[in-house]
Short mmCIF file of N, CA and C and ligand atoms in Angstrom, two decimals:
data_model
loop_
_atom_site.label_atom_id
_atom_site.label_comp_id
_atom_site.label_asym_id
_atom_site.label_seq_id
_atom_site.Cartn_x
_atom_site.Cartn_y
_atom_site.Cartn_z
N MET R 1 0.84 -1.19 0.00
CA MET R 1 0.00 0.00 0.00
C MET R 1 0.88 1.24 0.00
N ALA R 2 0.31 2.30 -0.50
CA ALA R 2 1.07 3.55 -0.58
C ALA R 2 0.12 4.73 -0.43
N ILE R 3 0.66 5.77 0.15
CA ILE R 3 -0.11 7.01 0.24
C ILE R 3 0.04 7.75 -1.08
N ARG R 4 -1.10 8.13 -1.67
CA ARG R 4 -1.04 8.87 -2.93
C ARG R 4 -1.30 10.35 -2.68
N ASP R 5 -0.90 11.17 -3.64
CA ASP R 5 -1.14 12.61 -3.52
C ASP R 5 -2.63 12.90 -3.68
N ILE R 6 -3.15 13.79 -2.87
CA ILE R 6 -4.56 14.18 -2.97
C ILE R 6 -4.69 15.35 -3.94
N VAL R 7 -5.57 15.17 -4.92
CA VAL R 7 -5.84 16.23 -5.90
C VAL R 7 -6.62 17.34 -5.20
N LYS R 8 -6.16 18.57 -5.39
CA LYS R 8 -6.77 19.68 -4.67
C LYS R 8 -7.71 20.48 -5.59
N ASP R 9 -8.67 21.12 -4.93
CA ASP R 9 -9.63 21.97 -5.64
C ASP R 9 -8.88 22.98 -6.50
N GLY R 10 -9.38 23.18 -7.71
CA GLY R 10 -8.70 24.05 -8.67
C GLY R 10 -8.10 23.24 -9.80
N GLU R 11 -7.82 21.95 -9.52
CA GLU R 11 -7.33 21.09 -10.59
C GLU R 11 -8.54 20.57 -11.39
N PRO R 12 -8.52 20.75 -12.72
CA PRO R 12 -9.70 20.43 -13.54
C PRO R 12 -10.18 18.98 -13.39
N LEU R 13 -9.27 18.08 -13.09
CA LEU R 13 -9.64 16.66 -12.98
C LEU R 13 -10.77 16.44 -11.98
N LEU R 14 -10.76 17.23 -10.91
CA LEU R 14 -11.77 17.03 -9.85
C LEU R 14 -13.19 17.32 -10.33
N ARG R 15 -13.29 18.06 -11.45
CA ARG R 15 -14.60 18.45 -11.97
C ARG R 15 -15.07 17.54 -13.10
N LYS R 16 -14.27 16.52 -13.40
CA LYS R 16 -14.64 15.61 -14.49
C LYS R 16 -15.48 14.45 -13.97
N LYS R 17 -16.18 13.81 -14.90
CA LYS R 17 -16.97 12.63 -14.54
C LYS R 17 -16.09 11.39 -14.58
N SER R 18 -16.28 10.54 -13.61
CA SER R 18 -15.52 9.29 -13.56
C SER R 18 -16.21 8.22 -14.40
N ARG R 19 -15.41 7.33 -14.97
CA ARG R 19 -15.94 6.23 -15.76
C ARG R 19 -16.16 5.01 -14.86
N PRO R 20 -17.10 4.14 -15.27
CA PRO R 20 -17.30 2.93 -14.48
C PRO R 20 -16.05 2.06 -14.43
N VAL R 21 -15.93 1.31 -13.35
CA VAL R 21 -14.88 0.29 -13.24
C VAL R 21 -15.39 -0.94 -13.99
N ASP R 22 -14.57 -1.49 -14.87
CA ASP R 22 -15.00 -2.72 -15.57
C ASP R 22 -14.09 -3.91 -15.29
N ARG R 23 -12.97 -3.66 -14.65
CA ARG R 23 -12.08 -4.79 -14.31
C ARG R 23 -11.86 -4.84 -12.81
N PHE R 24 -12.24 -5.95 -12.24
CA PHE R 24 -12.10 -6.14 -10.79
C PHE R 24 -10.85 -6.98 -10.55
N ASP R 25 -9.72 -6.31 -10.70
CA ASP R 25 -8.44 -7.01 -10.72
C ASP R 25 -7.48 -6.42 -9.69
N GLY R 26 -6.27 -6.87 -9.74
CA GLY R 26 -5.27 -6.43 -8.77
C GLY R 26 -5.02 -4.93 -8.81
N LYS R 27 -5.19 -4.34 -9.98
CA LYS R 27 -4.99 -2.90 -10.09
C LYS R 27 -6.06 -2.15 -9.30
N LEU R 28 -7.29 -2.65 -9.36
CA LEU R 28 -8.37 -2.05 -8.57
C LEU R 28 -8.10 -2.24 -7.08
N PHE R 29 -7.68 -3.45 -6.71
CA PHE R 29 -7.41 -3.70 -5.28
C PHE R 29 -6.33 -2.75 -4.77
N ALA R 30 -5.29 -2.55 -5.57
CA ALA R 30 -4.20 -1.65 -5.17
C ALA R 30 -4.72 -0.22 -5.03
N LEU R 31 -5.59 0.19 -5.97
CA LEU R 31 -6.18 1.53 -5.90
C LEU R 31 -6.96 1.69 -4.59
N LEU R 32 -7.82 0.71 -4.31
CA LEU R 32 -8.66 0.79 -3.10
C LEU R 32 -7.80 0.78 -1.83
N ASP R 33 -6.81 -0.06 -1.81
CA ASP R 33 -5.92 -0.12 -0.63
C ASP R 33 -5.19 1.21 -0.44
N ASP R 34 -4.74 1.79 -1.54
CA ASP R 34 -4.04 3.08 -1.46
C ASP R 34 -4.99 4.20 -1.06
N MET R 35 -6.22 4.14 -1.57
CA MET R 35 -7.21 5.16 -1.19
C MET R 35 -7.44 5.12 0.32
N LEU R 36 -7.57 3.92 0.87
CA LEU R 36 -7.81 3.80 2.32
C LEU R 36 -6.62 4.35 3.10
N GLU R 37 -5.43 3.99 2.67
CA GLU R 37 -4.25 4.46 3.39
C GLU R 37 -4.12 5.98 3.29
N THR R 38 -4.44 6.52 2.12
CA THR R 38 -4.37 7.97 1.91
C THR R 38 -5.42 8.69 2.77
N MET R 39 -6.61 8.12 2.81
CA MET R 39 -7.69 8.70 3.63
C MET R 39 -7.30 8.71 5.09
N ARG R 40 -6.76 7.59 5.56
CA ARG R 40 -6.38 7.49 6.97
C ARG R 40 -5.27 8.47 7.32
N ALA R 41 -4.29 8.56 6.42
CA ALA R 41 -3.15 9.45 6.67
C ALA R 41 -3.61 10.90 6.75
N ALA R 42 -4.69 11.22 6.02
CA ALA R 42 -5.18 12.60 5.99
C ALA R 42 -6.29 12.81 7.01
N ASP R 43 -6.60 11.76 7.78
CA ASP R 43 -7.60 11.85 8.83
C ASP R 43 -8.99 12.15 8.27
N GLY R 44 -9.32 11.54 7.13
CA GLY R 44 -10.62 11.75 6.53
C GLY R 44 -11.56 10.59 6.84
N VAL R 45 -12.85 10.78 6.51
CA VAL R 45 -13.84 9.71 6.71
C VAL R 45 -14.42 9.23 5.38
N GLY R 46 -13.84 9.71 4.30
CA GLY R 46 -14.29 9.26 2.99
C GLY R 46 -13.30 9.73 1.94
N ILE R 47 -13.27 9.00 0.82
CA ILE R 47 -12.38 9.40 -0.28
C ILE R 47 -12.92 8.78 -1.56
N ALA R 48 -12.75 9.50 -2.64
CA ALA R 48 -13.21 9.02 -3.94
C ALA R 48 -12.00 8.94 -4.88
N ALA R 49 -12.04 7.99 -5.82
CA ALA R 49 -10.88 7.76 -6.69
C ALA R 49 -10.37 9.03 -7.39
N PRO R 50 -11.27 9.92 -7.86
CA PRO R 50 -10.72 11.13 -8.50
C PRO R 50 -9.85 11.97 -7.57
N GLN R 51 -10.03 11.82 -6.28
CA GLN R 51 -9.21 12.58 -5.33
C GLN R 51 -7.76 12.09 -5.30
N VAL R 52 -7.53 10.90 -5.84
CA VAL R 52 -6.13 10.46 -6.01
C VAL R 52 -5.77 10.42 -7.50
N GLY R 53 -6.57 11.13 -8.30
CA GLY R 53 -6.21 11.32 -9.70
C GLY R 53 -6.71 10.25 -10.65
N ILE R 54 -7.59 9.39 -10.17
CA ILE R 54 -8.09 8.28 -11.01
C ILE R 54 -9.58 8.51 -11.28
N LEU R 55 -9.92 8.72 -12.56
CA LEU R 55 -11.31 9.02 -12.90
C LEU R 55 -12.11 7.73 -13.10
N ARG R 56 -12.23 6.99 -12.02
CA ARG R 56 -13.02 5.76 -12.01
C ARG R 56 -14.01 5.81 -10.86
N GLN R 57 -15.12 5.10 -11.04
CA GLN R 57 -16.19 5.16 -10.04
C GLN R 57 -15.92 4.23 -8.87
N ALA R 58 -15.13 4.73 -7.94
CA ALA R 58 -14.82 3.96 -6.73
C ALA R 58 -14.72 4.93 -5.56
N VAL R 59 -15.37 4.58 -4.45
CA VAL R 59 -15.30 5.42 -3.25
C VAL R 59 -15.11 4.54 -2.02
N ILE R 60 -14.59 5.16 -0.99
CA ILE R 60 -14.49 4.51 0.32
C ILE R 60 -15.13 5.43 1.35
N CYS R 61 -15.96 4.84 2.21
CA CYS R 61 -16.59 5.59 3.29
C CYS R 61 -16.28 4.91 4.60
N GLU R 62 -15.96 5.72 5.61
CA GLU R 62 -15.82 5.16 6.95
C GLU R 62 -17.12 5.42 7.68
N LEU R 63 -17.88 4.38 7.87
CA LEU R 63 -19.23 4.51 8.41
C LEU R 63 -19.26 4.38 9.92
N GLU R 64 -20.24 5.04 10.51
CA GLU R 64 -20.53 4.81 11.93
C GLU R 64 -21.29 3.50 12.07
N THR R 65 -21.03 2.81 13.17
CA THR R 65 -21.78 1.59 13.47
C THR R 65 -22.55 1.80 14.77
N GLU R 66 -23.28 0.79 15.19
CA GLU R 66 -24.04 0.93 16.43
C GLU R 66 -23.11 1.02 17.63
N ASN R 67 -21.91 0.53 17.47
CA ASN R 67 -20.91 0.63 18.54
C ASN R 67 -20.07 1.89 18.33
N PRO R 68 -20.15 2.87 19.25
CA PRO R 68 -19.41 4.12 19.05
C PRO R 68 -17.89 3.93 18.98
N GLU R 69 -17.41 2.78 19.43
CA GLU R 69 -15.97 2.51 19.41
C GLU R 69 -15.50 2.00 18.04
N GLU R 70 -16.48 1.59 17.21
CA GLU R 70 -16.11 0.90 15.98
C GLU R 70 -16.64 1.62 14.76
N SER R 71 -15.85 1.60 13.67
CA SER R 71 -16.35 2.09 12.39
C SER R 71 -16.28 0.95 11.39
N GLU R 72 -16.93 1.17 10.26
CA GLU R 72 -16.92 0.16 9.20
C GLU R 72 -16.41 0.81 7.92
N ILE R 73 -15.49 0.15 7.28
CA ILE R 73 -15.01 0.66 5.99
C ILE R 73 -15.87 0.05 4.88
N LEU R 74 -16.53 0.92 4.12
CA LEU R 74 -17.36 0.46 3.02
C LEU R 74 -16.74 0.91 1.70
N GLU R 75 -16.41 -0.06 0.87
CA GLU R 75 -15.92 0.23 -0.48
C GLU R 75 -17.10 0.10 -1.44
N MET R 76 -17.30 1.10 -2.26
CA MET R 76 -18.39 1.03 -3.24
C MET R 76 -17.83 1.33 -4.63
N ILE R 77 -18.02 0.36 -5.52
CA ILE R 77 -17.59 0.50 -6.91
C ILE R 77 -18.85 0.70 -7.75
N ASN R 78 -18.78 1.62 -8.69
CA ASN R 78 -19.91 1.93 -9.57
C ASN R 78 -21.20 2.18 -8.77
N PRO R 79 -21.14 3.01 -7.74
CA PRO R 79 -22.33 3.21 -6.91
C PRO R 79 -23.40 4.04 -7.63
N GLU R 80 -24.64 3.70 -7.32
CA GLU R 80 -25.77 4.43 -7.89
C GLU R 80 -26.80 4.61 -6.79
N ILE R 81 -27.21 5.84 -6.57
CA ILE R 81 -28.23 6.09 -5.55
C ILE R 81 -29.60 5.80 -6.17
N LEU R 82 -30.30 4.84 -5.59
CA LEU R 82 -31.59 4.41 -6.13
C LEU R 82 -32.74 5.20 -5.53
N GLN R 83 -32.62 5.54 -4.27
CA GLN R 83 -33.70 6.26 -3.57
C GLN R 83 -33.07 7.23 -2.58
N LYS R 84 -33.76 8.36 -2.43
CA LYS R 84 -33.37 9.32 -1.39
C LYS R 84 -34.62 9.67 -0.61
N SER R 85 -34.50 9.84 0.69
CA SER R 85 -35.65 10.32 1.44
C SER R 85 -35.20 11.20 2.60
N GLY R 86 -36.07 12.13 2.97
CA GLY R 86 -35.80 13.03 4.07
C GLY R 86 -34.71 14.03 3.74
N LYS R 87 -34.44 14.88 4.68
CA LYS R 87 -33.42 15.92 4.50
C LYS R 87 -32.65 16.11 5.79
N GLN R 88 -31.40 16.51 5.65
CA GLN R 88 -30.60 16.92 6.81
C GLN R 88 -29.60 17.95 6.31
N THR R 89 -29.24 18.85 7.19
CA THR R 89 -28.24 19.87 6.86
C THR R 89 -27.18 19.87 7.94
N GLY R 90 -25.92 19.85 7.51
CA GLY R 90 -24.83 19.88 8.49
C GLY R 90 -23.54 20.27 7.84
N PRO R 91 -22.53 20.58 8.66
CA PRO R 91 -21.25 21.03 8.13
C PRO R 91 -20.45 19.90 7.49
N GLU R 92 -19.80 20.20 6.38
CA GLU R 92 -18.93 19.24 5.71
C GLU R 92 -17.61 19.90 5.35
N GLY R 93 -16.63 19.06 5.17
CA GLY R 93 -15.35 19.48 4.62
C GLY R 93 -14.90 18.42 3.64
N CYS R 94 -13.72 18.59 3.07
CA CYS R 94 -13.26 17.66 2.05
C CYS R 94 -11.74 17.67 2.01
N LEU R 95 -11.15 16.50 1.84
CA LEU R 95 -9.69 16.41 1.79
C LEU R 95 -9.11 17.21 0.62
N SER R 96 -9.93 17.42 -0.41
CA SER R 96 -9.47 18.16 -1.59
C SER R 96 -9.67 19.67 -1.45
N VAL R 97 -10.36 20.08 -0.40
CA VAL R 97 -10.66 21.51 -0.21
C VAL R 97 -10.24 21.91 1.20
N PRO R 98 -8.94 21.89 1.48
CA PRO R 98 -8.50 22.12 2.85
C PRO R 98 -8.92 23.49 3.36
N GLY R 99 -9.34 23.50 4.60
CA GLY R 99 -9.64 24.77 5.25
C GLY R 99 -11.06 25.26 5.06
N LYS R 100 -11.82 24.64 4.15
CA LYS R 100 -13.19 25.12 3.95
C LYS R 100 -14.19 24.15 4.57
N ARG R 101 -15.14 24.70 5.27
CA ARG R 101 -16.28 23.93 5.77
C ARG R 101 -17.52 24.75 5.54
N CYS R 102 -18.62 24.09 5.19
CA CYS R 102 -19.88 24.81 5.11
C CYS R 102 -21.03 23.83 5.25
N ASP R 103 -22.20 24.39 5.51
CA ASP R 103 -23.39 23.54 5.66
C ASP R 103 -23.88 23.08 4.30
N VAL R 104 -24.28 21.82 4.25
CA VAL R 104 -24.73 21.21 3.00
C VAL R 104 -26.04 20.47 3.27
N LEU R 105 -26.97 20.58 2.31
CA LEU R 105 -28.24 19.87 2.40
C LEU R 105 -28.07 18.48 1.78
N ARG R 106 -28.43 17.47 2.53
CA ARG R 106 -28.31 16.08 2.06
C ARG R 106 -29.59 15.32 2.38
N PRO R 107 -29.82 14.21 1.68
CA PRO R 107 -30.93 13.34 2.09
C PRO R 107 -30.64 12.71 3.46
N LYS R 108 -31.69 12.42 4.20
CA LYS R 108 -31.51 11.77 5.51
C LYS R 108 -31.18 10.29 5.32
N THR R 109 -31.76 9.71 4.30
CA THR R 109 -31.55 8.29 4.02
C THR R 109 -31.37 8.09 2.52
N ILE R 110 -30.43 7.23 2.16
CA ILE R 110 -30.29 6.86 0.75
C ILE R 110 -30.22 5.33 0.64
N LYS R 111 -30.71 4.87 -0.49
CA LYS R 111 -30.52 3.46 -0.82
C LYS R 111 -29.58 3.42 -2.02
N VAL R 112 -28.50 2.70 -1.89
CA VAL R 112 -27.48 2.73 -2.94
C VAL R 112 -27.19 1.31 -3.42
N ARG R 113 -27.04 1.19 -4.72
CA ARG R 113 -26.61 -0.08 -5.31
C ARG R 113 -25.18 0.10 -5.78
N TYR R 114 -24.34 -0.87 -5.55
CA TYR R 114 -22.92 -0.75 -5.86
C TYR R 114 -22.34 -2.14 -6.04
N GLN R 115 -21.10 -2.19 -6.44
CA GLN R 115 -20.38 -3.46 -6.47
C GLN R 115 -19.26 -3.42 -5.44
N ASN R 116 -18.96 -4.57 -4.87
CA ASN R 116 -17.80 -4.64 -4.00
C ASN R 116 -16.56 -4.93 -4.85
N ARG R 117 -15.40 -5.08 -4.21
CA ARG R 117 -14.17 -5.21 -4.99
C ARG R 117 -14.11 -6.52 -5.77
N ASN R 118 -15.00 -7.44 -5.45
CA ASN R 118 -15.07 -8.68 -6.23
C ASN R 118 -16.09 -8.63 -7.36
N GLY R 119 -16.74 -7.47 -7.49
CA GLY R 119 -17.69 -7.30 -8.59
C GLY R 119 -19.10 -7.72 -8.25
N GLU R 120 -19.33 -8.15 -7.01
CA GLU R 120 -20.67 -8.57 -6.61
C GLU R 120 -21.56 -7.34 -6.43
N VAL R 121 -22.79 -7.43 -6.93
CA VAL R 121 -23.73 -6.31 -6.82
C VAL R 121 -24.46 -6.39 -5.48
N LEU R 122 -24.46 -5.29 -4.75
CA LEU R 122 -25.08 -5.24 -3.43
C LEU R 122 -25.94 -3.99 -3.34
N THR R 123 -26.88 -3.99 -2.43
CA THR R 123 -27.59 -2.74 -2.11
C THR R 123 -27.50 -2.52 -0.61
N ARG R 124 -27.59 -1.26 -0.26
CA ARG R 124 -27.41 -0.90 1.15
C ARG R 124 -28.20 0.37 1.41
N THR R 125 -28.82 0.44 2.56
CA THR R 125 -29.51 1.66 2.96
C THR R 125 -28.67 2.34 4.04
N LEU R 126 -28.41 3.63 3.85
CA LEU R 126 -27.56 4.39 4.77
C LEU R 126 -28.33 5.62 5.24
N SER R 127 -28.20 5.94 6.53
CA SER R 127 -28.91 7.08 7.10
C SER R 127 -27.98 7.98 7.88
N ASP R 128 -28.47 9.20 8.12
CA ASP R 128 -27.81 10.17 8.99
C ASP R 128 -26.36 10.41 8.53
N PHE R 129 -25.39 10.33 9.44
CA PHE R 129 -23.99 10.59 9.10
C PHE R 129 -23.54 9.74 7.91
N ASN R 130 -23.91 8.49 7.91
CA ASN R 130 -23.46 7.58 6.85
C ASN R 130 -24.01 7.98 5.48
N ALA R 131 -25.24 8.52 5.47
CA ALA R 131 -25.82 9.00 4.21
C ALA R 131 -25.08 10.24 3.72
N VAL R 132 -24.62 11.08 4.66
CA VAL R 132 -23.87 12.28 4.29
C VAL R 132 -22.54 11.89 3.65
N VAL R 133 -21.82 11.00 4.30
CA VAL R 133 -20.50 10.61 3.78
C VAL R 133 -20.66 9.97 2.40
N ALA R 134 -21.59 9.04 2.27
CA ALA R 134 -21.76 8.35 0.99
C ALA R 134 -22.20 9.32 -0.11
N SER R 135 -23.12 10.22 0.21
CA SER R 135 -23.58 11.19 -0.80
C SER R 135 -22.44 12.09 -1.24
N HIS R 136 -21.66 12.55 -0.28
CA HIS R 136 -20.51 13.42 -0.57
C HIS R 136 -19.52 12.71 -1.50
N GLU R 137 -19.20 11.46 -1.17
CA GLU R 137 -18.21 10.73 -1.98
C GLU R 137 -18.76 10.41 -3.37
N ILE R 138 -20.01 10.02 -3.44
CA ILE R 138 -20.60 9.68 -4.74
C ILE R 138 -20.67 10.94 -5.62
N ASP R 139 -20.91 12.10 -5.02
CA ASP R 139 -20.90 13.36 -5.79
C ASP R 139 -19.55 13.58 -6.49
N HIS R 140 -18.46 13.18 -5.83
CA HIS R 140 -17.13 13.36 -6.45
C HIS R 140 -17.06 12.67 -7.82
N LEU R 141 -17.81 11.59 -7.99
CA LEU R 141 -17.74 10.81 -9.24
C LEU R 141 -18.41 11.56 -10.39
N SER R 142 -19.21 12.58 -10.04
CA SER R 142 -19.82 13.44 -11.06
C SER R 142 -19.13 14.80 -11.13
N GLY R 143 -18.03 14.95 -10.42
CA GLY R 143 -17.31 16.22 -10.44
C GLY R 143 -17.95 17.29 -9.57
N ILE R 144 -18.79 16.86 -8.63
CA ILE R 144 -19.48 17.81 -7.74
C ILE R 144 -18.73 17.89 -6.41
N LEU R 145 -18.48 19.11 -5.96
CA LEU R 145 -17.85 19.33 -4.65
C LEU R 145 -18.89 19.82 -3.65
N PHE R 146 -18.63 19.55 -2.38
CA PHE R 146 -19.66 19.80 -1.35
C PHE R 146 -20.14 21.24 -1.32
N TYR R 147 -19.22 22.19 -1.58
CA TYR R 147 -19.64 23.59 -1.44
C TYR R 147 -20.53 24.05 -2.59
N ASP R 148 -20.60 23.23 -3.66
CA ASP R 148 -21.59 23.51 -4.72
C ASP R 148 -23.00 23.49 -4.15
N LYS R 149 -23.17 22.75 -3.06
CA LYS R 149 -24.49 22.55 -2.46
C LYS R 149 -24.61 23.28 -1.13
N GLU R 150 -23.79 24.32 -0.97
CA GLU R 150 -23.79 25.06 0.30
C GLU R 150 -25.17 25.64 0.60
N VAL R 151 -25.55 25.48 1.85
CA VAL R 151 -26.78 26.11 2.34
C VAL R 151 -26.35 27.33 3.15
N LYS R 152 -26.71 28.50 2.66
CA LYS R 152 -26.33 29.71 3.38
C LYS R 152 -27.36 30.00 4.46
N PRO R 153 -26.90 30.46 5.62
CA PRO R 153 -27.86 30.75 6.68
C PRO R 153 -28.84 31.83 6.23
N SER R 154 -30.13 31.65 6.54
CA SER R 154 -31.11 32.65 6.14
C SER R 154 -31.07 33.82 7.12
N LYS R 155 -31.31 35.03 6.61
CA LYS R 155 -31.18 36.21 7.45
C LYS R 155 -32.53 36.65 7.99
CO1 LIG Z 201 -14.69 15.25 -0.67
#
């Protein structure tokens, strides 16, 4: 595993659309392993492949579990949000946009279909914090950054 450089806001690549992953091979495994190591080194809770310069549809989310001491690492390849429900607004930041935080409107719950690193198709329902992280990371695959969806306080 290796820590890769994080692509920063302002680089055009971050605004491009990622292509689907079609090969579930050692190169993908190395990418995912490096993404996790890079995310951990930067103290993040999510990372998308374009953030390490790879325009492929792969994200990693560090999810909350019922045990506050434990998190779950979820890898999603070719993720697609099938359903969204409810709303929540809260502060977000991004490893590619250091120093900026702002409030973002997100669904409270999402149902997402994705593939794991072995290519198996799975669906998962995520709520609250986990829905925020997954929505944020999946947005990266369309070239969307969190502050595009900033909710400004009403006066
Ligand atoms: Co981000």
